[in-house]
Each structure stands twice: as C-alpha cells, then as structure tokens.
Amino acid sequence: MTRSSEPLVLGIETSCDETGVGIVRGTTLLADAVASSVDQHARFGGVVPEVASRAHLEAMVPTIERACESAGIVVSDVDAVAVTYGPGLAGALLVGVASAKALALSLGKPLHAVNHLAAHVAVDQLEHGPLPEPCVALLVSGGHSSLLRVEDVTSDVQPLGATIDDAAGEAFDKVARLLGLPFPGGPHIDRSAVSGNSLAIDFPRGLTSRRDLERHRFDFSFSGLKTAVARWVEARERGGEPVPVSDVAASFQEAVCDVLVRKALDAAQCEGIEDLLIGGGVAANSRLRAMAEERASRLGIRVRVPRPGLCTDNGAMVAALGAEVVRRGRAPSRLDVSADSSLPVTSVLG
Ligand code: KG4
Ligand code: ZN
C-alpha cells in the first residue's frame, strides 16, 4: 500500500517520439500511459521532428486523461507536475514543457523541470527501490549513449563519457535497415540474433585500441562499426551470396554490447563504485543485460536494469525523478523555465 504522505507526482515526457504521462506516489508507480508516434516515422527510417511535435500536441490531453484514469485519481489530486526540459528535439520538448506549465499553473501546483537522462536513472527506483548512490549509469538509446557518475540523481550527475558519433540505438536502427529489418531496428536485431552465431564475423570495437583509450577511455563510437557492417553486407551481395541476417545481427550486437559493457565496468572500477545502472531503450537488449550481469558479477559489481517498458522513454521516469526531487526538498522550477534541446546532463533541474 502506498503512503499518502508521499508526494503524488505527474510526469510528462516528450523529448522524442513518445508522449509519456506517468503518475507515481513516492517510489510507487500508479500509471504509465504512453502514446508513441513511432509508426508515423517508420517509412523515414528515423524520427522526423515536425511529425513528432504534432503527434505530441494531439496525444497530450488524452494521454494525461488516460494516466489519471488508470491511477484512479483526478488531476487536481497531484502534488506536483514534473516535465522533461531537455535534452531532446526542440519542438517536441516545447509541447511537453508548455503543457506542464499550463497544468501546474491551472492547478496551483509546483512545476519541476527535469533532465531526461537523470530521469532514465531515477526510474529504476520504481522497480528496485532506493537508488544506490553513488552509482555509474550507462544510458543507451536512439538519442544518447552516455556513461555517468551519479552522486545524487537530483543534483549531482557528472558525465564520464559519451558517443562521439552515432548513439548505440541509432547504430541498431541503421544496421537493421541495412539488413532489411523494420524500424526501430533494435528489437528485431535482438530477436534475429538469437538464432545467429555471434562469433561468425569479427566486427570492430570502436575506441578500444590503446591509443584511443588514452583520449576516449569512456567514450563510444559506433559509426565505424556501422560502416563495417555495410561493407561486409555489400561484399556478400556483390559476390551474389545470400546475407546471413542472423549471423550479422548476432555479430554486430556482440560488438556493441562488448564495448558498452567493457567501458561501463571499467568506469565503475575506475570510480571505485560497485553499482552499475543501465537504462535507455537499448537496455532492453537481451544480450546486453546478460553480458553485463555475467561480467559484472566476476568483478563484484551489482547491475540494475529496469524492465524493458521502463527503459524506453516514458512519463513514469519523469514522475519518478520529480517525486525524488520533491522528497529531497529541492526548489520548484520557475514558470519561465525553457526547453533546452542540448541540455547538459549536469543541469539536472531547471
Ligand atoms: O529510449 P528510447 O525509447 O528512445 C530514445 O530516447 O531514443 O530508445 C529507442 C532505441 C531505438 O534505437 C531502438 O532500436 C532501441 O532503443 N531498442 C533496442 C531494443 N529495444 C529498443 N536496441 C537493442 N535491443 C533491443 N531489444
Ligand atoms: Zn531516452
């Protein structure tokens, strides 16, 4: 049972193509309503910002209503409104921020503008209880690939590294397209890889050579890997041979997961931290989860990964961080807070 003394927070997420509205009380999830415009982007092979913004506008009110209904509350019950104010697509973020301001103002409740990346970390509380702090967080999605040191998820998040080109999910999506798999490609590669041989092709591991490690120890690069897969597939096609989709998917997936896990564990050891949290859409990948757990346990590092539905973008993660912000007594945001598409991870609250 939830304690009514804990804050009831409604969170709004619109940084990419998911209109998410979550409602939590403290660390208890009451509702997680998501309307995705992913189908409208499929034929373009990637998210089209203008299409995403319009879809957010249409979905916002019905999604808020759906969340309240499934949480069994009326919107005036909420103690605070939280919203993602960056990073993400500018127009998409604007819809969420404007909606949250309107809601907070009309209800006379505080507004908490929160960083999308920190919200990906905070969401784990809804499933596994209080966050281990400090922890190292590996956030991997279609829009970001970052390694963070999280001292306090509401105030002190430091970047350790990030991708210098494509995000991990973007690499999954582009390689899937090469293999003729639908968008978004991650889940399809994951499924196809199950019947493939991950040792079939030795694809490159970006930024892992000794020289690269000197400058980019905790950074990622996936564009070379994507190109290597493209060259390999083209060579097969030129030779008139069939492309072994499952083997390519499994070998590619192994290369991505190997680098992500290797660098995340190196970061944890370097920082002297025993808890690794993995979030973002790519954290739903079955090989990534298994590999991280297996290698971490050998080093005495604990791994926490939220269930797949909480890894991909959603409103519950924003509400989870909002509730933590309220619980830790942080000041609300001003009503003139603005969306920031390139918000740095160090700006946790607006
Ligand atoms: O976090 P998310 O929903 O949205 C962004 O902020 O991008 O992540 C979506 C990304 C897509 O690139 C998708 O292909 C990838 O997460 N993804 C996966 C899996 N499920 C989703 N990648 C690999 N394996 C999966 N099972
Ligand atoms: Zn995200």
mmCIF file of C-alpha atoms and ligand atoms in Angstrom:
data_model
loop_
_atom_site.group_PDB
_atom_site.id
_atom_site.type_symbol
_atom_site.label_atom_id
_atom_site.label_comp_id
_atom_site.label_asym_id
_atom_site.label_seq_id
_atom_site.Cartn_x
_atom_site.Cartn_y
_atom_site.Cartn_z
ATOM 1 C CA MET A 1 0.000 0.000 0.000
ATOM 2 C CA THR A 2 1.231 3.496 -0.759
ATOM 3 C CA ARG A 3 1.627 6.047 1.996
ATOM 4 C CA SER A 4 -0.408 9.156 1.271
ATOM 5 C CA SER A 5 2.286 11.310 2.918
ATOM 6 C CA GLU A 6 4.472 10.619 -0.071
ATOM 7 C CA PRO A 7 4.235 13.108 -2.959
ATOM 8 C CA LEU A 8 1.817 12.328 -5.797
ATOM 9 C CA VAL A 9 3.611 13.483 -8.940
ATOM 10 C CA LEU A 10 2.513 13.579 -12.570
ATOM 11 C CA GLY A 11 5.412 13.444 -15.055
ATOM 12 C CA ILE A 12 5.342 14.451 -18.720
ATOM 13 C CA GLU A 13 7.869 13.206 -21.285
ATOM 14 C CA THR A 14 8.013 14.475 -24.882
ATOM 15 C CA SER A 15 11.720 14.611 -25.783
ATOM 16 C CA CYS A 16 11.467 12.287 -28.794
ATOM 17 C CA ASP A 17 8.578 10.315 -30.296
ATOM 18 C CA GLU A 18 6.846 9.083 -27.142
ATOM 19 C CA THR A 19 4.201 11.174 -25.396
ATOM 20 C CA GLY A 20 4.541 9.768 -21.904
ATOM 21 C CA VAL A 21 2.481 10.638 -18.846
ATOM 22 C CA GLY A 22 3.365 8.827 -15.643
ATOM 23 C CA ILE A 23 1.946 9.123 -12.158
ATOM 24 C CA VAL A 24 3.843 7.994 -9.083
ATOM 25 C CA ARG A 25 3.389 8.275 -5.361
ATOM 26 C CA GLY A 26 6.867 8.324 -3.827
ATOM 27 C CA THR A 27 8.527 5.335 -5.433
ATOM 28 C CA THR A 28 5.279 3.567 -6.298
ATOM 29 C CA LEU A 29 4.189 3.549 -9.926
ATOM 30 C CA LEU A 30 0.468 4.246 -10.302
ATOM 31 C CA ALA A 31 0.188 4.863 -14.054
ATOM 32 C CA ASP A 32 2.398 4.856 -17.111
ATOM 33 C CA ALA A 33 0.475 5.982 -20.199
ATOM 34 C CA VAL A 34 2.466 6.218 -23.432
ATOM 35 C CA ALA A 35 1.308 7.253 -26.916
ATOM 36 C CA SER A 36 4.005 6.638 -29.491
ATOM 37 C CA SER A 37 4.242 8.207 -32.937
ATOM 38 C CA VAL A 38 6.825 5.596 -33.986
ATOM 39 C CA ASP A 39 4.582 4.216 -36.763
ATOM 40 C CA GLN A 40 4.442 7.645 -38.407
ATOM 41 C CA HIS A 41 8.264 7.721 -38.624
ATOM 42 C CA ALA A 42 8.826 4.145 -39.775
ATOM 43 C CA ARG A 43 8.844 4.890 -43.503
ATOM 44 C CA PHE A 44 11.522 7.573 -42.990
ATOM 45 C CA GLY A 45 13.803 5.200 -41.077
ATOM 46 C CA GLY A 46 14.165 7.711 -38.228
ATOM 47 C CA VAL A 47 12.205 10.196 -36.142
ATOM 48 C CA VAL A 48 11.003 13.266 -38.074
ATOM 49 C CA PRO A 49 10.953 16.179 -35.568
ATOM 50 C CA GLU A 50 7.981 18.058 -37.013
ATOM 51 C CA VAL A 51 5.874 14.905 -37.170
ATOM 52 C CA ALA A 52 6.798 14.089 -33.562
ATOM 53 C CA SER A 53 5.819 17.587 -32.319
ATOM 54 C CA ARG A 54 2.410 17.454 -33.966
ATOM 55 C CA ALA A 55 1.785 13.978 -32.590
ATOM 56 C CA HIS A 56 2.652 15.181 -29.060
ATOM 57 C CA LEU A 57 0.124 18.015 -29.401
ATOM 58 C CA GLU A 58 -2.621 15.624 -30.397
ATOM 59 C CA ALA A 59 -1.771 12.991 -27.800
ATOM 60 C CA MET A 60 -1.112 15.194 -24.762
ATOM 61 C CA VAL A 61 -4.581 15.701 -23.280
ATOM 62 C CA PRO A 62 -5.871 12.164 -23.993
ATOM 63 C CA THR A 63 -2.672 10.686 -22.503
ATOM 64 C CA ILE A 64 -2.990 12.802 -19.329
ATOM 65 C CA GLU A 65 -6.614 11.661 -19.028
ATOM 66 C CA ARG A 66 -5.681 8.027 -19.570
ATOM 67 C CA ALA A 67 -2.928 8.200 -16.927
ATOM 68 C CA CYS A 68 -5.237 9.786 -14.327
ATOM 69 C CA GLU A 69 -7.925 7.223 -15.026
ATOM 70 C CA SER A 70 -5.609 4.261 -14.655
ATOM 71 C CA ALA A 71 -4.073 5.723 -11.477
ATOM 72 C CA GLY A 72 -7.582 6.245 -10.075
ATOM 73 C CA ILE A 73 -7.034 9.941 -9.415
ATOM 74 C CA VAL A 74 -8.332 13.246 -10.683
ATOM 75 C CA VAL A 75 -5.682 15.597 -11.966
ATOM 76 C CA SER A 76 -6.241 18.094 -9.124
ATOM 77 C CA ASP A 77 -5.040 15.404 -6.671
ATOM 78 C CA VAL A 78 -1.420 15.754 -7.801
ATOM 79 C CA ASP A 79 1.071 17.498 -5.530
ATOM 80 C CA ALA A 80 3.460 18.494 -8.315
ATOM 81 C CA VAL A 81 3.962 18.371 -12.077
ATOM 82 C CA ALA A 82 7.319 17.229 -13.497
ATOM 83 C CA VAL A 83 8.426 17.540 -17.102
ATOM 84 C CA THR A 84 11.440 16.754 -19.259
ATOM 85 C CA TYR A 85 13.014 20.080 -20.317
ATOM 86 C CA GLY A 86 15.927 18.560 -22.277
ATOM 87 C CA PRO A 87 17.884 17.157 -23.976
ATOM 88 C CA GLY A 88 15.815 16.141 -26.991
ATOM 89 C CA LEU A 89 14.042 17.504 -30.063
ATOM 90 C CA ALA A 90 13.344 21.218 -29.551
ATOM 91 C CA GLY A 91 9.788 21.284 -30.891
ATOM 92 C CA ALA A 92 8.847 18.069 -29.134
ATOM 93 C CA LEU A 93 10.212 19.298 -25.792
ATOM 94 C CA LEU A 94 8.298 22.567 -26.177
ATOM 95 C CA VAL A 95 4.972 20.754 -26.316
ATOM 96 C CA GLY A 96 5.697 18.942 -23.049
ATOM 97 C CA VAL A 97 7.084 21.986 -21.252
ATOM 98 C CA ALA A 98 4.190 24.223 -22.340
ATOM 99 C CA SER A 99 1.653 21.586 -21.305
ATOM 100 C CA ALA A 100 3.292 21.063 -17.911
ATOM 101 C CA LYS A 101 3.390 24.810 -17.251
ATOM 102 C CA ALA A 102 -0.287 25.157 -18.143
ATOM 103 C CA LEU A 103 -1.187 22.242 -15.889
ATOM 104 C CA ALA A 104 0.917 23.434 -12.943
ATOM 105 C CA LEU A 105 -0.383 26.992 -13.251
ATOM 106 C CA SER A 106 -4.024 25.991 -13.539
ATOM 107 C CA LEU A 107 -3.773 23.582 -10.584
ATOM 108 C CA GLY A 108 -1.682 25.968 -8.495
ATOM 109 C CA LYS A 109 0.922 23.227 -8.001
ATOM 110 C CA PRO A 110 4.730 23.397 -8.276
ATOM 111 C CA LEU A 111 6.464 22.635 -11.564
ATOM 112 C CA HIS A 112 9.693 20.619 -11.650
ATOM 113 C CA ALA A 113 11.599 20.681 -14.946
ATOM 114 C CA VAL A 114 13.968 17.702 -15.007
ATOM 115 C CA ASN A 115 16.754 16.343 -17.191
ATOM 116 C CA HIS A 116 15.741 13.414 -19.394
ATOM 117 C CA LEU A 117 18.976 11.497 -18.729
ATOM 118 C CA ALA A 118 18.688 11.761 -14.955
ATOM 119 C CA ALA A 119 15.080 10.578 -15.298
ATOM 120 C CA HIS A 120 16.313 7.433 -17.109
ATOM 121 C CA VAL A 121 18.366 6.753 -13.957
ATOM 122 C CA ALA A 122 15.672 7.615 -11.406
ATOM 123 C CA VAL A 123 13.071 5.323 -12.988
ATOM 124 C CA ASP A 124 14.847 2.283 -11.586
ATOM 125 C CA GLN A 125 13.565 3.254 -8.116
ATOM 126 C CA LEU A 126 10.070 2.291 -9.205
ATOM 127 C CA GLU A 127 11.197 -1.274 -9.689
ATOM 128 C CA HIS A 128 14.184 -1.930 -7.440
ATOM 129 C CA GLY A 129 13.755 0.550 -4.577
ATOM 130 C CA PRO A 130 16.052 3.378 -3.467
ATOM 131 C CA LEU A 131 18.855 4.164 -5.881
ATOM 132 C CA PRO A 132 22.338 3.150 -4.901
ATOM 133 C CA GLU A 133 24.259 6.432 -4.761
ATOM 134 C CA PRO A 134 26.879 6.924 -5.938
ATOM 135 C CA CYS A 135 26.425 4.683 -8.966
ATOM 136 C CA VAL A 136 27.665 4.573 -12.534
ATOM 137 C CA ALA A 137 24.902 4.790 -15.127
ATOM 138 C CA LEU A 138 25.142 3.565 -18.697
ATOM 139 C CA LEU A 139 22.388 5.235 -20.733
ATOM 140 C CA VAL A 140 21.923 3.865 -24.195
ATOM 141 C CA SER A 141 19.071 4.777 -26.519
ATOM 142 C CA GLY A 142 18.313 6.052 -30.004
ATOM 143 C CA GLY A 143 19.324 9.545 -28.975
ATOM 144 C CA HIS A 144 22.062 9.068 -26.385
ATOM 145 C CA SER A 145 24.920 6.859 -25.266
ATOM 146 C CA SER A 146 26.456 8.152 -22.065
ATOM 147 C CA LEU A 147 28.369 6.979 -19.061
ATOM 148 C CA LEU A 148 27.575 8.976 -15.943
ATOM 149 C CA ARG A 149 28.687 9.168 -12.365
ATOM 150 C CA VAL A 150 25.562 9.738 -10.293
ATOM 151 C CA GLU A 151 26.341 11.132 -6.866
ATOM 152 C CA ASP A 152 22.826 12.497 -6.279
ATOM 153 C CA VAL A 153 20.238 11.950 -9.009
ATOM 154 C CA THR A 154 18.542 15.271 -8.182
ATOM 155 C CA SER A 155 21.621 17.477 -8.088
ATOM 156 C CA ASP A 156 24.942 15.919 -8.972
ATOM 157 C CA VAL A 157 25.345 13.924 -12.177
ATOM 158 C CA GLN A 158 28.742 14.034 -13.889
ATOM 159 C CA PRO A 159 29.454 12.872 -17.437
ATOM 160 C CA LEU A 160 32.294 10.336 -17.725
ATOM 161 C CA GLY A 161 31.939 9.735 -21.445
ATOM 162 C CA ALA A 162 29.539 9.740 -24.377
ATOM 163 C CA THR A 163 29.343 8.748 -28.009
ATOM 164 C CA ILE A 164 31.415 10.834 -30.376
ATOM 165 C CA ASP A 165 29.168 9.969 -33.339
ATOM 166 C CA ASP A 166 26.101 7.688 -33.501
ATOM 167 C CA ALA A 167 24.125 6.680 -30.431
ATOM 168 C CA ALA A 168 24.009 2.933 -29.743
ATOM 169 C CA GLY A 169 20.305 2.676 -30.628
ATOM 170 C CA GLU A 170 20.916 4.653 -33.811
ATOM 171 C CA ALA A 171 23.526 2.050 -34.799
ATOM 172 C CA PHE A 172 20.997 -0.734 -34.141
ATOM 173 C CA ASP A 173 18.411 1.102 -36.250
ATOM 174 C CA LYS A 174 20.799 1.767 -39.155
ATOM 175 C CA VAL A 175 22.171 -1.771 -39.242
ATOM 176 C CA ALA A 176 18.639 -3.166 -39.086
ATOM 177 C CA ARG A 177 17.765 -1.073 -42.115
ATOM 178 C CA LEU A 178 20.797 -2.489 -43.963
ATOM 179 C CA LEU A 179 19.538 -5.968 -43.169
ATOM 180 C CA GLY A 180 16.012 -5.171 -44.339
ATOM 181 C CA LEU A 181 14.553 -5.291 -40.822
ATOM 182 C CA PRO A 182 11.801 -2.821 -39.770
ATOM 183 C CA PHE A 183 12.251 0.405 -37.759
ATOM 184 C CA PRO A 184 13.016 0.696 -34.891
ATOM 185 C CA GLY A 185 15.584 -1.993 -35.509
ATOM 186 C CA GLY A 186 16.872 -2.807 -32.021
ATOM 187 C CA PRO A 187 14.209 -5.336 -31.023
ATOM 188 C CA HIS A 188 14.403 -7.006 -34.473
ATOM 189 C CA ILE A 189 18.185 -7.387 -34.295
ATOM 190 C CA ASP A 190 17.810 -8.736 -30.750
ATOM 191 C CA ARG A 191 15.322 -11.370 -31.953
ATOM 192 C CA SER A 192 17.209 -12.243 -35.125
ATOM 193 C CA ALA A 193 20.476 -12.617 -33.193
ATOM 194 C CA VAL A 194 19.026 -15.399 -31.052
ATOM 195 C CA SER A 195 19.412 -17.868 -33.927
ATOM 196 C CA GLY A 196 22.716 -16.382 -35.178
ATOM 197 C CA ASN A 197 26.369 -17.013 -34.392
ATOM 198 C CA SER A 198 27.917 -14.040 -32.597
ATOM 199 C CA LEU A 199 31.413 -15.265 -33.486
ATOM 200 C CA ALA A 200 30.655 -15.508 -37.219
ATOM 201 C CA ILE A 201 32.086 -12.063 -38.083
ATOM 202 C CA ASP A 202 34.686 -10.167 -36.102
ATOM 203 C CA PHE A 203 33.326 -6.613 -36.334
ATOM 204 C CA PRO A 204 35.430 -3.714 -34.968
ATOM 205 C CA ARG A 205 35.127 -2.484 -31.375
ATOM 206 C CA GLY A 206 35.224 1.334 -31.609
ATOM 207 C CA LEU A 207 37.587 3.370 -29.391
ATOM 208 C CA THR A 208 39.129 0.361 -27.668
ATOM 209 C CA SER A 209 42.682 0.483 -29.064
ATOM 210 C CA ARG A 210 45.351 1.540 -26.602
ATOM 211 C CA ARG A 211 45.820 4.853 -28.384
ATOM 212 C CA ASP A 212 42.089 5.624 -28.477
ATOM 213 C CA LEU A 213 41.741 4.717 -24.807
ATOM 214 C CA GLU A 214 44.218 7.432 -23.858
ATOM 215 C CA ARG A 215 41.838 10.142 -25.107
ATOM 216 C CA HIS A 216 38.493 8.354 -25.138
ATOM 217 C CA ARG A 217 38.575 5.841 -22.309
ATOM 218 C CA PHE A 218 34.840 6.211 -21.547
ATOM 219 C CA ASP A 219 33.638 7.468 -24.917
ATOM 220 C CA PHE A 220 31.905 5.420 -27.598
ATOM 221 C CA SER A 221 31.950 5.392 -31.386
ATOM 222 C CA PHE A 222 29.583 3.278 -33.463
ATOM 223 C CA SER A 223 29.796 4.807 -36.925
ATOM 224 C CA GLY A 224 32.878 2.732 -37.887
ATOM 225 C CA LEU A 225 31.062 -0.425 -36.844
ATOM 226 C CA LYS A 226 28.005 0.563 -38.885
ATOM 227 C CA THR A 227 30.217 1.146 -41.931
ATOM 228 C CA ALA A 228 31.992 -2.185 -41.398
ATOM 229 C CA VAL A 229 28.638 -3.982 -41.382
ATOM 230 C CA ALA A 230 27.588 -2.121 -44.555
ATOM 231 C CA ARG A 231 30.846 -3.078 -46.340
ATOM 232 C CA TRP A 232 30.510 -6.707 -45.256
ATOM 233 C CA VAL A 233 26.907 -6.946 -46.469
ATOM 234 C CA GLU A 234 27.754 -5.196 -49.772
ATOM 235 C CA ALA A 235 30.634 -7.608 -50.425
ATOM 236 C CA ARG A 236 28.324 -10.578 -49.964
ATOM 237 C CA GLU A 237 25.721 -9.071 -52.248
ATOM 238 C CA ARG A 238 28.333 -8.258 -54.919
ATOM 239 C CA GLY A 239 29.503 -11.850 -54.790
ATOM 240 C CA GLY A 240 25.916 -12.981 -55.335
ATOM 241 C CA GLU A 241 25.871 -14.765 -51.996
ATOM 242 C CA PRO A 242 22.937 -14.638 -49.565
ATOM 243 C CA VAL A 243 23.366 -12.418 -46.490
ATOM 244 C CA PRO A 244 23.195 -14.492 -43.295
ATOM 245 C CA VAL A 245 20.998 -11.971 -41.464
ATOM 246 C CA SER A 246 21.032 -13.712 -38.076
ATOM 247 C CA ASP A 247 24.819 -14.088 -38.044
ATOM 248 C CA VAL A 248 25.336 -10.437 -38.998
ATOM 249 C CA ALA A 249 22.795 -9.350 -36.366
ATOM 250 C CA ALA A 250 24.413 -11.503 -33.659
ATOM 251 C CA SER A 251 27.984 -10.436 -34.522
ATOM 252 C CA PHE A 252 27.025 -6.759 -34.691
ATOM 253 C CA GLN A 253 25.098 -6.962 -31.420
ATOM 254 C CA GLU A 254 28.050 -8.698 -29.760
ATOM 255 C CA ALA A 255 30.400 -5.902 -30.854
ATOM 256 C CA VAL A 256 28.090 -3.164 -29.490
ATOM 257 C CA CYS A 257 27.439 -4.946 -26.192
ATOM 258 C CA ASP A 258 31.104 -5.842 -25.724
ATOM 259 C CA VAL A 259 32.169 -2.194 -25.924
ATOM 260 C CA LEU A 260 29.289 -0.887 -23.805
ATOM 261 C CA VAL A 261 29.839 -3.407 -21.021
ATOM 262 C CA ARG A 262 33.629 -3.209 -21.117
ATOM 263 C CA LYS A 263 33.632 0.593 -20.778
ATOM 264 C CA ALA A 264 30.843 0.699 -18.190
ATOM 265 C CA LEU A 265 32.652 -1.782 -15.933
ATOM 266 C CA ASP A 266 35.968 -0.003 -16.464
ATOM 267 C CA ALA A 267 34.270 3.251 -15.397
ATOM 268 C CA ALA A 268 32.803 1.645 -12.278
ATOM 269 C CA GLN A 269 36.178 0.219 -11.294
ATOM 270 C CA CYS A 270 37.994 3.456 -12.065
ATOM 271 C CA GLU A 271 35.490 5.409 -9.920
ATOM 272 C CA GLY A 272 35.582 2.801 -7.150
ATOM 273 C CA ILE A 273 31.814 2.251 -7.479
ATOM 274 C CA GLU A 274 30.104 -1.109 -7.030
ATOM 275 C CA ASP A 275 26.717 -0.351 -8.592
ATOM 276 C CA LEU A 276 26.043 -0.088 -12.304
ATOM 277 C CA LEU A 277 22.674 1.012 -13.595
ATOM 278 C CA ILE A 278 21.742 0.545 -17.256
ATOM 279 C CA GLY A 279 18.892 2.488 -18.860
ATOM 280 C CA GLY A 280 17.520 3.777 -22.164
ATOM 281 C CA GLY A 281 15.871 1.821 -24.965
ATOM 282 C CA VAL A 282 18.924 -0.316 -25.760
ATOM 283 C CA ALA A 283 18.955 -1.556 -22.150
ATOM 284 C CA ALA A 284 16.042 -3.721 -23.273
ATOM 285 C CA ASN A 285 18.566 -5.744 -25.309
ATOM 286 C CA SER A 286 18.718 -9.297 -24.018
ATOM 287 C CA ARG A 287 22.398 -9.817 -24.827
ATOM 288 C CA LEU A 288 23.404 -6.543 -23.173
ATOM 289 C CA ARG A 289 21.586 -7.486 -19.979
ATOM 290 C CA ALA A 290 23.068 -10.993 -19.860
ATOM 291 C CA MET A 291 26.603 -9.892 -20.710
ATOM 292 C CA ALA A 292 26.574 -7.053 -18.171
ATOM 293 C CA GLU A 293 25.379 -9.320 -15.385
ATOM 294 C CA GLU A 294 27.850 -12.069 -16.196
ATOM 295 C CA ARG A 295 30.922 -9.845 -16.451
ATOM 296 C CA ALA A 296 29.935 -7.598 -13.522
ATOM 297 C CA SER A 297 29.419 -10.493 -11.144
ATOM 298 C CA ARG A 298 33.002 -11.600 -11.776
ATOM 299 C CA LEU A 299 34.149 -8.156 -10.582
ATOM 300 C CA GLY A 300 31.800 -7.937 -7.606
ATOM 301 C CA ILE A 301 29.773 -5.168 -9.268
ATOM 302 C CA ARG A 302 25.984 -5.152 -8.902
ATOM 303 C CA VAL A 303 23.898 -4.410 -12.008
ATOM 304 C CA ARG A 304 20.419 -2.885 -12.023
ATOM 305 C CA VAL A 305 18.358 -2.712 -15.205
ATOM 306 C CA PRO A 306 14.708 -1.636 -15.139
ATOM 307 C CA ARG A 307 12.239 -3.831 -17.005
ATOM 308 C CA PRO A 308 12.138 -3.063 -20.750
ATOM 309 C CA GLY A 309 8.927 -0.984 -20.552
ATOM 310 C CA LEU A 310 10.627 1.407 -18.120
ATOM 311 C CA CYS A 311 13.876 1.539 -20.144
ATOM 312 C CA THR A 312 12.320 3.105 -23.227
ATOM 313 C CA ASP A 313 11.098 6.703 -22.972
ATOM 314 C CA ASN A 314 8.057 7.098 -20.744
ATOM 315 C CA GLY A 315 6.402 9.529 -18.354
ATOM 316 C CA ALA A 316 6.921 7.336 -15.287
ATOM 317 C CA MET A 317 10.636 8.102 -15.336
ATOM 318 C CA VAL A 318 9.931 11.831 -15.224
ATOM 319 C CA ALA A 319 7.416 11.375 -12.416
ATOM 320 C CA ALA A 320 9.913 9.163 -10.549
ATOM 321 C CA LEU A 321 12.587 11.850 -10.671
ATOM 322 C CA GLY A 322 10.005 14.539 -9.858
ATOM 323 C CA ALA A 323 8.913 12.637 -6.749
ATOM 324 C CA GLU A 324 12.526 12.281 -5.644
ATOM 325 C CA VAL A 325 13.084 15.993 -6.220
ATOM 326 C CA VAL A 326 10.075 16.780 -4.013
ATOM 327 C CA ARG A 327 11.146 14.239 -1.366
ATOM 328 C CA ARG A 328 14.637 15.756 -1.197
ATOM 329 C CA GLY A 329 13.153 19.231 -0.810
ATOM 330 C CA ARG A 330 14.579 20.777 -3.965
ATOM 331 C CA ALA A 331 13.094 24.104 -5.064
ATOM 332 C CA PRO A 332 10.490 24.082 -7.863
ATOM 333 C CA SER A 333 11.330 25.494 -11.293
ATOM 334 C CA ARG A 334 10.286 28.979 -12.316
ATOM 335 C CA LEU A 335 7.357 29.134 -14.715
ATOM 336 C CA ASP A 336 9.574 30.803 -17.323
ATOM 337 C CA VAL A 337 11.886 27.774 -17.499
ATOM 338 C CA SER A 338 12.500 26.912 -21.149
ATOM 339 C CA ALA A 339 13.117 23.732 -23.081
ATOM 340 C CA ASP A 340 16.762 23.147 -23.978
ATOM 341 C CA SER A 341 17.419 20.657 -26.754
ATOM 342 C CA SER A 342 21.126 20.324 -25.903
ATOM 343 C CA LEU A 343 20.764 20.460 -22.123
ATOM 344 C CA PRO A 344 23.939 19.124 -20.466
ATOM 345 C CA VAL A 345 23.486 16.221 -18.069
ATOM 346 C CA THR A 346 24.955 18.328 -15.266
ATOM 347 C CA SER A 347 21.815 20.525 -15.365
ATOM 348 C CA VAL A 348 19.562 18.061 -13.575
ATOM 349 C CA LEU A 349 16.829 20.544 -12.643
ATOM 350 C CA GLY A 350 15.531 23.619 -14.442
HETATM 351 O O1 KG4 B 1 14.943 5.265 -25.033
HETATM 352 P P1 KG4 B 1 14.257 5.087 -26.341
HETATM 353 O O2 KG4 B 1 12.850 4.570 -26.336
HETATM 354 O O3 KG4 B 1 14.165 6.433 -27.131
HETATM 355 C C1 KG4 B 1 15.226 7.291 -27.340
HETATM 356 O O4 KG4 B 1 15.480 8.176 -26.467
HETATM 357 O O5 KG4 B 1 15.891 7.106 -28.375
HETATM 358 O O6 KG4 B 1 15.198 4.164 -27.223
HETATM 359 C C2 KG4 B 1 14.843 3.737 -28.518
HETATM 360 C C3 KG4 B 1 16.028 2.977 -29.098
HETATM 361 C C4 KG4 B 1 15.847 2.612 -30.563
HETATM 362 O O7 KG4 B 1 17.043 2.959 -31.248
HETATM 363 C C5 KG4 B 1 15.631 1.108 -30.530
HETATM 364 O O8 KG4 B 1 16.096 0.446 -31.692
HETATM 365 C C6 KG4 B 1 16.436 0.706 -29.307
HETATM 366 O O9 KG4 B 1 16.209 1.740 -28.371
HETATM 367 N N1 KG4 B 1 15.997 -0.578 -28.747
HETATM 368 C C7 KG4 B 1 16.779 -1.676 -28.718
HETATM 369 C C8 KG4 B 1 15.987 -2.724 -28.177
HETATM 370 N N2 KG4 B 1 14.754 -2.218 -27.882
HETATM 371 C C9 KG4 B 1 14.775 -0.899 -28.235
HETATM 372 N N3 KG4 B 1 18.050 -1.861 -29.110
HETATM 373 C C10 KG4 B 1 18.571 -3.085 -28.971
HETATM 374 N N4 KG4 B 1 17.874 -4.141 -28.475
HETATM 375 C C11 KG4 B 1 16.588 -4.010 -28.065
HETATM 376 N N5 KG4 B 1 15.927 -5.056 -27.578
HETATM 377 ZN ZN ZN B 2 15.611 8.492 -23.613
#
